Amino acid sequence: MASLKQRVLDWLDLRLGLIRPLTDAATHPTPVNSASWLYVFGSAATVLLILQVVTGILLALVYSPSANEAWASLGLLNHTIPLGWYLRALHGWGSDFMIAIVLLHMVQVFLFGAYKFPRELTWIVGVGLLLLTLAMAFTGQVMRFDQDSYWGLGIGASIISRVPFIGAPLVHLLLGGPILGGATLSRFFTLHVFVIPGLLLAAVAVHIWMVLLHGVSDWPMPGRIVRRTTYQQQYHELTASTGIPFVPDAAWKDAVFAAAIILAVMACAFFFGPIGPSGVPDPTIIQTAPKPDFAFLWIYAVLAFLPTSLETPVMMIAPVLIIAALLLLPIFAGEGERHWSRRPVAVLLISVIAVTLGIFTHLGTYTPWSPIMDAWTSAPIPPSLLLNRTPLERQGALVLQDKQCRNCHSIAGAGGQRGPALDAIASRMTEDQIIRQVLQGGGNMPAYGNALNPSETKALMRFLMTLRGNNLAPAIDASTHLTHPTSSPPKP
Amino acid sequence: MSEDQINPAPPVHSDPAAHSRRVFLFKLSLALNAAVGAVLAVPLVSYLLGPALKKSSSIGAWIPLGPLTDFPIGETRLASFRSPVASFNDGDTANTACWVRRIADQEFQVFAINCAHLGCPVRWFAQSKLFLCPCHGGAYYEDGSRASGPPERGLFEYRYQIANNALLIHAGDMPTLATQASCKPKPLIQIHPATPQSAESTSPRSSQWPA
Ligand code: FES
């Protein structure tokens, strides 16, 4: 009885007044060329947000936002509460997927020039949504109140403490007190559960409202220039001639993609399980190498590579510049070509940013700049390097292990990567150069003058001089030959 | 009120005097709300900013680390204490660690565990006489001065005193570049890369910072 449904809808609409506007919005005409598989990321991000809200509420039923109990309540969720592990996994993986989809959405909008007139404000609100999403990810990492979360917050406090003049009050504001503890967790819980989600939902509503108002942007064509004076008329002619109703003609692709993404989240959650928690957040346990979550690994890498003198300025200024550039983009590039083939700078920019973020994130996964704290007792010296060596040379190998050189230097691929590998060191540096480097330090190497006595130094040198890779020629000091014409360079 | 049949506007709109009076009243009510809002906001904002308004030099207390016999002369040992500013809900996070270096009978250096770069926990390696940081590879010499890596200064130091054969330190704020008031006053920037002189002479590095 079709008329019954209609009668109910009419009854509701008369009282609610929302049925007709919502139907009109859902069925608004959209250019047929924008019903594409590349136009599905925004709706998928919205669906993921709903998943995060629902799983977040369910987790909050058990989670205890107190520094006394947070870590234990995660254990309860993981091990005792039925399906608690799965809810944590869904929420954790959902957050990773959400960041990825939001970024994809942004790249697509950028490459398609969809931020241009009249959709500038839609982009600006979208930048806000990206920042809010990242803020959710960071505060969410704090909710997982473990060692990584503790030291990650410590890093955050240390960065904030570098703000000139008001560093100390800012640190106290961030931590909620003089130390990182219960008050800190409470305020991040408040941000993660009340403040940021509220802003996020409101901004999503505004964002979607503007999408409906201006319509889905048409597929860009080379040579079809966006002008403030003509664009809206052209767009209306386009939708009038080629428009199809968004629901259902275009939206089925959105729905299929959203379902696929949710399935992927479920699969990751089921097969890989929840993320963490790592050890208890007890700062007296110092046997830890804290690491941020995936989305922030690139920042971790950048902080390791910045020269000391540049670090504070870069930390203070770079975020401001990046956010300002994102916000101002549509203001300064609101007109013109939309097609990527006519915007080489845009394509280059995206490529460079993607490669840079990719490389830094990759570096962040294995942190070559960090010493490996137990390499000196765990990384072996291959027997071939000790074969047919004199007692003094073997003693040198012991000194090398005992003085923790392996924490930063690898041999045969084992050991830290902070300093250069030592496999062929004697073919690159002369004995004098090595001695000077070891005893006096330089570059990233501390001076070992106080930690080595002369006999240890002697033994260490004898061993290092045997390290010539695949029997390469030993390094020679060209200047020796010039200043002492009589002495010939040492024979290999 | 001019009742005009040609222009049957609603009577409420047709009296300009009454309209302007209502507009005025509305503006007045906005001003009233702004005033009430401001009075309401002052305590709310000061509640919110409460933690930031405390002077960091006023935070903290003296706290014992243990008898002097726990710290052999010439060695650097890990000590831990419960933060004197801990609150009831701080749990494990209020446990704090520090490195205690006993130089002579009555002479100590007590280093914060937090790297002067971005606060990660540094570890002491007695054989190479270095503190190493696991995060970005910062290194410090045994007297806490910067050896290499991203840190721009040496390790933070706590003030200490010796009373009744026990070692006490003054602890409060979590040490960062800005909140080191409970630690030693030290120059903020102290960049000196490992230079030849640091190997030849030990004196420049073993300068002490007694309380
Ligand atoms: S936190 Fe220690 S080197 Fe960065």
XYZ file of C-alpha atoms and ligand atoms in Angstrom:
707
model
C 0.000 0.000 0.000
C 2.120 2.764 -1.373
C -0.204 5.502 -0.323
C 0.248 4.555 3.338
C 3.950 5.280 3.140
C 3.174 8.541 1.412
C 0.592 9.403 4.048
C 3.076 8.783 6.860
C 5.684 10.916 5.128
C 3.174 13.689 4.566
C 2.098 13.523 8.201
C 5.713 13.769 9.323
C 6.646 16.506 6.904
C 3.770 18.683 7.998
C 5.014 18.488 11.585
C 8.754 18.068 11.139
C 9.255 20.077 7.970
C 12.463 18.219 7.141
C 11.305 15.399 4.854
C 10.930 17.484 1.725
C 14.141 19.504 2.072
C 16.120 16.330 2.817
C 14.607 14.521 -0.189
C 15.339 17.511 -2.393
C 18.922 17.612 -1.128
C 19.464 13.899 -1.669
C 18.058 13.930 -5.188
C 19.658 17.190 -6.296
C 20.930 16.979 -9.854
C 24.626 16.353 -10.223
C 26.595 16.433 -13.502
C 26.701 12.916 -14.907
C 30.493 13.112 -15.298
C 30.979 13.572 -11.552
C 29.310 10.260 -10.759
C 32.762 8.715 -10.683
C 34.672 6.216 -8.564
C 37.084 9.054 -7.777
C 34.318 11.075 -6.101
C 33.627 8.638 -3.286
C 36.212 9.566 -0.615
C 34.253 12.294 1.147
C 31.248 10.102 1.838
C 33.522 7.240 2.942
C 35.213 9.565 5.441
C 31.792 10.514 6.815
C 30.824 6.860 7.205
C 34.118 6.175 8.992
C 33.412 9.094 11.315
C 30.088 7.494 12.242
C 31.866 4.183 12.870
C 34.355 6.008 15.137
C 31.569 7.699 17.077
C 29.700 4.435 17.625
C 32.768 2.355 18.580
C 34.046 5.241 20.706
C 30.829 5.374 22.717
C 30.963 1.600 23.216
C 34.587 1.754 24.401
C 33.754 4.556 26.820
C 31.373 2.144 28.569
C 34.414 0.311 29.925
C 37.403 2.644 29.610
C 38.462 4.435 32.776
C 40.023 7.847 32.075
C 42.185 7.906 35.192
C 45.946 7.511 35.279
C 45.463 4.924 38.026
C 43.253 2.699 35.933
C 43.398 3.578 32.218
C 46.077 1.059 31.322
C 44.422 -1.693 33.319
C 41.044 -0.960 31.746
C 42.604 -1.467 28.308
C 43.807 -4.854 29.496
C 40.290 -5.570 30.699
C 38.936 -4.670 27.260
C 41.571 -6.736 25.487
C 41.393 -9.855 27.594
C 38.289 -10.044 29.772
C 35.334 -8.186 28.286
C 33.897 -10.325 25.489
C 34.666 -8.705 22.118
C 36.351 -5.794 23.878
C 39.492 -6.513 21.824
C 37.439 -6.290 18.632
C 35.904 -2.942 19.571
C 39.363 -1.548 20.366
C 40.666 -2.928 17.086
C 37.790 -1.408 15.091
C 38.311 1.981 16.724
C 42.092 1.904 16.226
C 42.038 0.727 12.618
C 39.079 2.971 11.884
C 41.189 5.936 12.912
C 44.067 4.926 10.606
C 41.643 4.432 7.721
C 39.970 7.731 8.430
C 43.243 9.665 8.213
C 44.106 7.860 4.971
C 40.704 8.515 3.376
C 40.638 12.153 4.464
C 44.071 12.636 2.884
C 42.982 10.870 -0.317
C 39.889 13.049 -0.435
C 42.047 16.124 -0.068
C 44.474 15.057 -2.790
C 41.609 14.297 -5.163
C 39.971 17.668 -4.522
C 43.305 19.418 -4.979
C 44.260 17.641 -8.196
C 40.780 18.161 -9.659
C 40.834 21.855 -8.777
C 37.538 21.347 -6.980
C 38.492 23.885 -4.326
C 38.141 26.748 -6.806
C 35.219 29.186 -6.979
C 32.580 28.898 -5.520
C 33.844 26.081 -3.267
C 36.681 27.956 -1.517
C 35.052 27.890 1.892
C 34.254 24.187 1.501
C 38.008 23.588 1.154
C 38.844 25.835 4.105
C 36.380 23.983 6.339
C 37.882 20.772 4.943
C 41.347 21.851 6.096
C 39.814 22.336 9.538
C 38.383 18.813 9.296
C 41.821 17.402 8.470
C 43.354 19.141 11.479
C 40.526 17.946 13.725
C 40.975 14.389 12.422
C 44.692 14.531 13.220
C 43.885 15.995 16.634
C 41.562 13.041 17.252
C 44.355 10.664 16.265
C 46.841 12.307 18.634
C 44.471 12.545 21.575
C 43.379 8.981 20.839
C 46.979 7.839 21.113
C 46.999 9.460 24.563
C 43.871 7.481 25.543
C 45.926 4.331 24.976
C 47.719 5.294 28.177
C 50.894 3.234 27.772
C 54.625 3.928 27.589
C 54.463 5.301 24.046
C 51.590 7.537 25.011
C 53.428 8.791 28.119
C 56.655 9.652 26.308
C 54.738 10.954 23.280
C 53.051 13.443 25.578
C 56.457 14.232 27.059
C 57.688 15.053 23.554
C 54.608 17.229 23.020
C 55.317 19.080 26.266
C 58.969 19.520 25.306
C 58.001 20.976 21.938
C 55.543 23.387 23.567
C 58.150 24.372 26.148
C 60.186 25.903 23.340
C 57.588 28.596 22.680
C 59.325 31.834 23.631
C 58.250 33.610 26.873
C 55.102 31.588 27.615
C 56.643 28.122 27.333
C 56.265 27.196 30.989
C 52.593 28.246 31.360
C 51.802 26.425 28.113
C 53.432 23.238 29.401
C 51.404 23.477 32.600
C 48.261 24.098 30.586
C 48.961 21.057 28.420
C 49.776 18.775 31.340
C 47.127 20.182 33.670
C 49.735 20.483 36.406
C 53.457 20.304 37.045
C 53.856 16.685 35.952
C 52.406 14.403 33.345
C 49.763 12.416 35.192
C 46.093 12.030 36.027
C 45.205 15.624 35.197
C 46.866 15.255 31.789
C 44.852 12.174 30.912
C 41.635 13.855 32.070
C 42.104 16.843 29.836
C 43.010 14.773 26.807
C 39.973 12.601 27.493
C 37.843 15.733 27.536
C 39.318 16.841 24.234
C 39.017 13.416 22.634
C 35.476 12.704 23.769
C 33.721 16.069 24.047
C 35.481 19.017 22.493
C 37.022 17.770 19.259
C 34.164 15.414 18.265
C 31.695 18.252 18.801
C 33.706 20.550 16.558
C 34.223 17.740 14.070
C 30.528 16.918 13.735
C 29.589 20.583 13.435
C 32.250 21.185 10.782
C 31.176 18.080 8.850
C 27.607 19.421 8.834
C 28.780 22.764 7.451
C 31.011 21.023 4.919
C 28.193 18.813 3.620
C 25.766 21.737 3.566
C 28.145 23.619 1.282
C 28.572 20.582 -0.966
C 24.795 20.457 -1.380
C 24.536 24.191 -1.875
C 27.120 24.387 -4.656
C 26.567 20.914 -6.066
C 29.194 18.255 -6.663
C 31.960 19.759 -8.783
C 31.914 18.695 -12.417
C 34.693 16.591 -13.901
C 37.474 19.010 -14.938
C 38.188 19.499 -18.636
C 41.407 20.980 -20.001
C 40.672 24.471 -21.156
C 37.434 24.871 -19.239
C 38.423 27.837 -17.120
C 36.767 28.706 -13.807
C 35.761 32.376 -13.662
C 33.828 34.012 -10.871
C 31.574 35.729 -13.410
C 30.598 32.712 -15.461
C 31.169 29.523 -13.480
C 27.843 29.262 -11.706
C 25.846 29.803 -14.874
C 27.927 27.222 -16.728
C 27.476 24.756 -13.882
C 23.731 25.221 -13.889
C 23.572 24.731 -17.635
C 25.637 21.565 -17.211
C 23.404 20.124 -14.511
C 20.320 21.137 -16.481
C 21.530 19.318 -19.580
C 23.420 16.324 -18.111
C 22.256 16.258 -14.488
C 21.269 13.010 -12.801
C 19.758 12.754 -9.313
C 22.552 12.244 -6.760
C 20.445 9.609 -4.984
C 20.262 6.991 -6.391
C 22.023 7.467 -9.747
C 25.375 8.677 -8.447
C 25.267 7.648 -4.795
C 25.383 3.904 -5.352
C 29.117 4.161 -6.016
C 29.593 6.049 -2.743
C 27.656 3.366 -0.935
C 29.629 0.504 -2.483
C 32.950 2.163 -1.664
C 31.895 2.982 1.900
C 30.862 -0.633 2.410
C 34.217 -1.820 1.039
C 36.096 0.497 3.399
C 34.110 -0.617 6.429
C 34.739 -4.226 5.413
C 38.458 -3.459 5.172
C 38.418 -1.925 8.666
C 36.628 -5.000 9.971
C 39.135 -7.297 8.276
C 42.143 -5.406 9.666
C 40.553 -5.352 13.114
C 39.803 -9.057 12.983
C 43.122 -10.257 11.578
C 45.569 -7.779 13.121
C 43.727 -7.102 16.362
C 43.824 -4.056 18.607
C 46.758 -1.646 18.616
C 48.633 -1.861 21.909
C 48.764 -1.014 24.705
C 52.534 -1.361 25.183
C 54.081 -1.295 28.683
C 52.662 0.416 31.784
C 53.053 4.202 31.750
C 55.617 4.128 34.557
C 58.417 6.577 33.740
C 60.878 4.743 35.974
C 60.866 1.959 33.378
C 63.449 3.470 31.085
C 64.054 0.426 28.907
C 61.818 1.841 26.229
C 62.145 3.365 22.787
C 59.008 5.465 22.449
C 57.455 5.781 19.034
C 54.414 7.724 17.862
C 51.540 6.213 15.914
C 51.825 5.696 12.166
C 50.316 9.033 11.173
C 52.929 10.963 13.139
C 56.041 8.913 12.280
C 57.092 11.470 9.676
C 57.176 14.241 12.300
C 59.294 11.988 14.508
C 61.737 11.529 11.610
C 61.868 15.238 10.801
C 62.660 16.034 14.445
C 65.578 13.606 14.324
C 67.076 15.146 11.199
C 66.688 18.878 11.850
C 69.949 20.616 12.672
C 69.987 21.679 16.326
C 70.114 25.387 15.618
C 67.129 25.246 13.236
C 64.954 23.058 15.348
C 63.064 25.524 17.529
C 62.378 27.991 14.688
C 61.182 25.182 12.438
C 58.952 23.710 15.162
C 57.362 27.090 15.813
C 57.092 28.438 12.270
C 56.628 25.475 9.921
C 53.193 24.370 11.220
C 51.915 27.935 10.955
C 53.179 28.248 7.389
C 51.794 24.878 6.301
C 48.346 25.535 7.741
C 48.295 29.080 6.369
C 49.246 27.799 2.907
C 46.433 25.232 3.002
C 43.887 27.794 4.170
C 44.917 30.481 1.708
C 45.197 28.198 -1.318
C 41.638 28.741 -2.612
C 41.817 32.466 -1.921
C 44.811 32.912 -4.196
C 44.015 30.165 -6.697
C 40.243 30.484 -6.771
C 40.029 30.830 -10.551
C 41.629 29.330 -13.642
C 42.331 25.880 -14.997
C 41.059 22.896 -13.075
C 42.445 19.995 -15.093
C 45.664 18.463 -13.768
C 47.245 18.349 -17.211
C 47.228 22.146 -17.222
C 48.497 22.463 -13.614
C 52.006 20.976 -13.586
C 52.971 22.782 -10.384
C 50.041 21.221 -8.541
C 50.966 17.739 -9.768
C 54.614 18.291 -8.893
C 53.674 19.592 -5.455
C 51.551 16.548 -4.669
C 54.242 14.191 -5.924
C 56.972 15.864 -3.901
C 54.840 15.964 -0.742
C 53.772 12.341 -1.164
C 57.339 11.118 -1.735
C 58.652 13.216 1.172
C 55.996 12.009 3.598
C 56.505 8.451 2.369
C 60.262 8.548 2.890
C 60.065 10.162 6.309
C 57.367 7.719 7.410
C 59.448 4.810 6.161
C 62.483 6.125 8.052
C 60.247 6.502 11.100
C 59.426 2.793 11.002
C 63.035 1.732 11.574
C 64.599 4.899 13.088
C 68.159 4.624 11.752
C 69.107 7.664 13.887
C 68.400 5.889 17.172
C 71.157 3.957 18.881
C 70.251 0.312 19.428
C 70.665 0.189 23.167
C 71.505 -3.509 23.540
C 73.515 -4.033 20.347
C 76.793 -4.046 22.310
C 75.772 -7.249 24.069
C 73.609 -8.791 21.372
C 75.178 -8.059 17.968
C 77.856 -10.661 17.144
C 81.130 -10.124 15.308
C 81.307 -12.579 12.393
C 83.979 -15.263 13.019
C 85.571 -14.481 9.654
C 86.626 -11.101 11.016
C 88.442 -12.771 13.902
C 90.091 -15.540 11.910
C 93.917 -15.343 11.760
C 93.958 -12.191 13.851
C 96.623 -11.397 16.429
C 95.686 -11.396 20.124
C 95.894 -7.619 20.137
C 93.473 -7.342 17.229
C 91.044 -9.702 18.948
C 91.397 -7.666 22.117
C 90.416 -4.667 20.001
C 87.249 -6.454 18.923
C 86.402 -6.901 22.607
C 86.999 -3.211 23.259
C 84.703 -2.392 20.335
C 81.916 -4.437 21.911
C 82.554 -3.370 25.478
C 82.616 0.371 24.750
C 79.150 0.154 23.147
C 80.449 1.161 19.712
C 77.987 -1.311 18.182
C 75.034 0.662 19.567
C 75.657 3.180 16.797
C 77.902 1.307 14.337
C 76.977 -1.870 12.510
C 79.262 -4.679 11.404
C 77.908 -7.224 8.928
C 74.527 -5.539 9.145
C 74.169 -5.980 12.924
C 74.186 -2.957 15.227
C 72.936 0.623 15.211
C 72.841 2.823 12.141
C 73.404 6.149 13.874
C 77.029 6.174 12.704
C 78.582 4.693 9.574
C 78.958 0.917 9.226
C 82.459 -0.206 10.172
C 82.825 -3.127 7.724
C 85.233 -1.240 5.472
C 86.274 1.600 7.742
C 90.016 1.109 7.217
C 89.612 1.520 3.477
C 87.972 4.906 3.991
C 89.968 6.409 6.875
C 93.605 6.220 7.819
C 94.653 5.160 11.301
C 95.353 8.762 12.271
C 91.949 9.885 11.098
C 90.199 7.105 12.996
C 92.104 7.833 16.187
C 91.243 11.490 15.982
C 87.582 10.747 15.308
C 87.320 8.250 18.176
C 89.170 10.248 20.814
C 87.960 13.726 19.922
C 84.579 12.995 18.394
C 83.025 15.246 15.798
C 79.893 15.414 13.741
C 77.426 13.129 15.443
C 80.084 11.198 17.353
C 80.838 11.862 21.022
C 84.500 12.025 22.081
C 85.797 8.825 23.687
C 88.984 10.405 25.062
C 87.754 9.909 28.621
C 86.390 6.429 28.104
C 89.404 4.767 26.474
C 92.833 4.305 28.031
C 95.903 4.161 25.755
C 96.100 0.379 25.633
C 92.403 0.070 24.835
C 92.813 2.660 22.101
C 95.775 0.782 20.705
C 93.910 -2.534 20.615
C 90.801 -0.930 19.136
C 92.868 0.672 16.381
C 94.571 -2.622 15.537
C 91.186 -4.288 15.118
C 89.619 -1.420 13.172
C 92.554 -1.397 10.758
C 91.705 -4.987 9.801
C 88.211 -3.940 8.687
C 88.701 -3.443 4.977
C 85.505 -4.960 3.605
C 86.155 -7.380 0.818
C 89.924 -6.884 1.141
C 89.888 -3.344 -0.228
C 93.015 -1.216 -0.289
C 93.634 0.635 2.973
C 92.961 4.353 2.964
C 95.981 6.547 2.334
C 96.582 10.103 3.334
C 97.510 11.842 0.087
C 99.030 14.778 1.931
C 101.596 12.564 3.685
C 102.997 11.701 0.313
C 103.245 15.382 -0.631
C 104.826 16.620 2.576
C 107.275 13.710 2.870
C 108.250 13.095 -0.747
C 110.659 10.402 0.329
C 108.093 8.187 2.016
C 106.004 6.215 -0.399
C 102.302 5.591 0.211
C 101.678 2.401 2.182
C 101.218 -0.699 0.111
C 97.883 -2.418 0.263
C -0.628 54.950 13.909
C -1.723 55.667 10.338
C -4.184 53.010 9.269
C -3.763 53.009 5.503
C -6.095 50.872 3.414
C -3.912 50.968 0.337
C -0.953 49.607 2.265
C -2.294 47.115 4.803
C 0.963 46.410 6.564
C 0.765 44.646 9.943
C 0.205 47.261 12.586
C 3.293 46.205 14.577
C 5.582 47.140 11.733
C 3.853 50.326 10.893
C 4.819 52.258 13.991
C 8.414 53.392 13.452
C 8.683 54.780 16.951
C 7.622 51.510 18.563
C 9.939 49.578 16.237
C 12.929 51.699 17.008
C 12.134 51.417 20.706
C 12.107 47.606 20.422
C 15.346 47.621 18.430
C 16.890 49.725 21.143
C 15.617 47.375 23.833
C 16.986 44.409 21.916
C 20.402 46.034 21.642
C 20.245 46.864 25.330
C 19.470 43.238 26.117
C 22.475 42.169 24.037
C 24.684 44.536 26.006
C 23.219 43.183 29.235
C 24.031 39.630 28.130
C 27.538 40.628 27.139
C 28.056 42.062 30.620
C 26.640 38.982 32.346
C 28.704 36.786 30.019
C 31.879 38.633 30.899
C 31.216 38.270 34.625
C 30.496 34.589 34.058
C 33.586 34.116 31.876
C 36.162 35.452 34.326
C 35.931 32.570 36.813
C 35.471 30.009 34.032
C 38.561 31.141 32.185
C 40.657 31.371 35.337
C 39.529 27.835 36.236
C 40.617 26.699 32.785
C 43.943 28.512 32.956
C 44.515 27.558 36.598
C 47.423 25.186 35.965
C 49.152 27.754 33.752
C 48.957 30.543 36.299
C 51.111 28.770 38.887
C 54.690 30.013 39.023
C 56.881 27.042 38.226
C 59.509 28.190 40.733
C 56.990 27.725 43.533
C 56.311 24.101 42.611
C 58.096 21.214 44.250
C 59.703 20.039 47.457
C 62.819 18.358 48.830
C 62.616 14.623 48.644
C 65.044 11.909 49.844
C 66.663 9.573 47.315
C 68.189 7.230 49.891
C 71.254 6.869 52.116
C 74.584 8.016 50.746
C 75.821 4.427 50.851
C 73.470 3.647 47.957
C 75.675 5.716 45.711
C 79.283 4.538 45.440
C 81.840 7.225 44.704
C 82.746 7.397 41.018
C 79.611 5.677 39.806
C 76.356 6.775 38.226
C 73.258 4.994 39.470
C 69.572 5.071 38.635
C 67.391 6.260 41.524
C 63.660 6.694 41.644
C 61.242 8.609 43.806
C 57.567 9.406 44.017
C 57.006 12.917 42.715
C 56.331 15.271 45.659
C 53.673 17.034 43.591
C 51.765 13.843 42.766
C 48.020 13.852 43.113
C 45.767 10.966 44.150
C 44.995 9.977 40.577
C 48.461 10.040 39.058
C 49.061 6.309 39.414
C 52.358 5.003 38.047
C 52.999 8.217 36.172
C 54.085 9.974 39.368
C 57.015 7.580 39.792
C 60.079 9.458 38.654
C 63.589 8.313 37.868
C 66.862 10.223 37.915
C 70.566 9.488 37.438
C 72.756 10.085 40.485
C 76.472 10.580 39.877
C 78.629 10.630 42.975
C 81.804 12.483 42.162
C 83.324 12.684 45.635
C 82.258 12.039 49.189
C 80.032 15.085 49.422
C 79.836 15.964 45.763
C 77.011 14.802 43.511
C 75.293 15.460 40.255
C 71.661 14.424 39.925
C 70.411 14.373 36.348
C 66.826 14.343 35.151
C 65.949 11.258 33.146
C 64.406 13.483 30.471
C 66.523 14.239 27.446
C 67.072 17.967 26.978
C 65.982 17.569 23.362
C 62.399 16.302 23.576
C 62.199 14.566 26.915
C 62.774 10.877 26.166
C 64.385 8.779 28.951
C 68.188 8.746 28.610
C 70.190 5.665 29.601
C 73.643 5.555 31.202
C 76.402 3.408 29.715
C 79.197 3.090 32.245
C 81.738 1.519 29.872
C 81.657 4.338 27.341
C 80.771 6.937 30.000
C 77.852 8.259 27.977
C 74.167 8.905 28.408
C 72.339 7.853 25.235
C 68.820 8.841 24.246
C 66.679 6.248 22.458
C 64.540 8.738 20.548
C 66.799 10.716 18.244
C 70.219 9.595 19.364
C 71.243 12.455 21.627
C 74.393 11.706 23.681
C 75.763 13.309 26.857
C 79.066 12.907 28.711
C 79.245 11.631 32.267
C 78.996 15.144 33.695
C 75.764 15.693 31.769
C 77.206 18.036 29.177
C 76.093 17.655 25.596
C 78.193 15.250 23.538
C 76.355 14.986 20.241
C 73.003 14.695 18.524
C 69.949 16.942 18.513
C 69.977 18.213 22.147
C 71.023 21.844 22.319
C 72.283 21.713 25.903
C 73.332 19.315 28.634
C 71.074 17.218 30.829
C 68.824 18.970 33.346
C 70.156 18.751 36.880
C 68.285 18.664 40.177
C 69.412 20.730 43.141
C 70.649 18.435 45.893
C 71.609 18.559 49.523
C 72.952 16.074 52.012
C 71.236 15.697 55.351
C 71.552 12.939 57.935
C 73.713 10.915 55.611
C 70.981 10.885 52.994
C 70.779 12.493 49.580
C 67.898 14.876 48.968
C 66.890 16.535 45.721
C 64.464 19.292 44.943
C 61.842 18.006 42.518
C 58.661 19.512 41.139
C 57.957 20.266 37.506
C 58.554 17.712 34.811
C 61.831 19.044 33.396
C 61.576 20.675 29.971
C 63.479 23.583 28.468
C 60.954 26.011 29.962
C 60.084 24.314 33.259
C 63.455 23.521 34.725
C 63.048 25.812 37.717
C 63.270 22.901 40.107
C 66.479 21.873 38.412
C 69.715 23.750 38.261
C 69.816 27.217 36.801
C 71.846 26.665 33.668
C 72.252 28.636 30.467
C 69.411 27.754 28.123
C 71.498 27.391 25.002
C 74.739 25.537 25.368
C 75.633 24.248 21.944
C 79.163 23.020 21.765
C 79.716 20.178 19.347
C 82.335 17.596 20.195
C 85.518 19.535 19.568
C 89.168 18.535 19.788
C 89.582 20.289 23.146
C 87.015 18.079 24.824
C 89.265 15.086 24.350
C 92.466 16.687 25.541
C 91.215 18.373 28.674
C 88.559 16.984 30.922
C 88.275 20.114 33.020
C 85.878 22.148 30.843
C 83.343 19.352 30.905
C 83.580 18.342 34.524
C 82.513 21.737 35.800
C 80.122 21.152 38.680
C 76.892 22.826 39.585
C 76.651 22.443 43.349
C 73.511 23.594 45.097
S 64.567 13.238 22.846
Fe 66.613 12.703 23.212
S 67.510 13.042 21.288
Fe 65.463 13.648 20.930
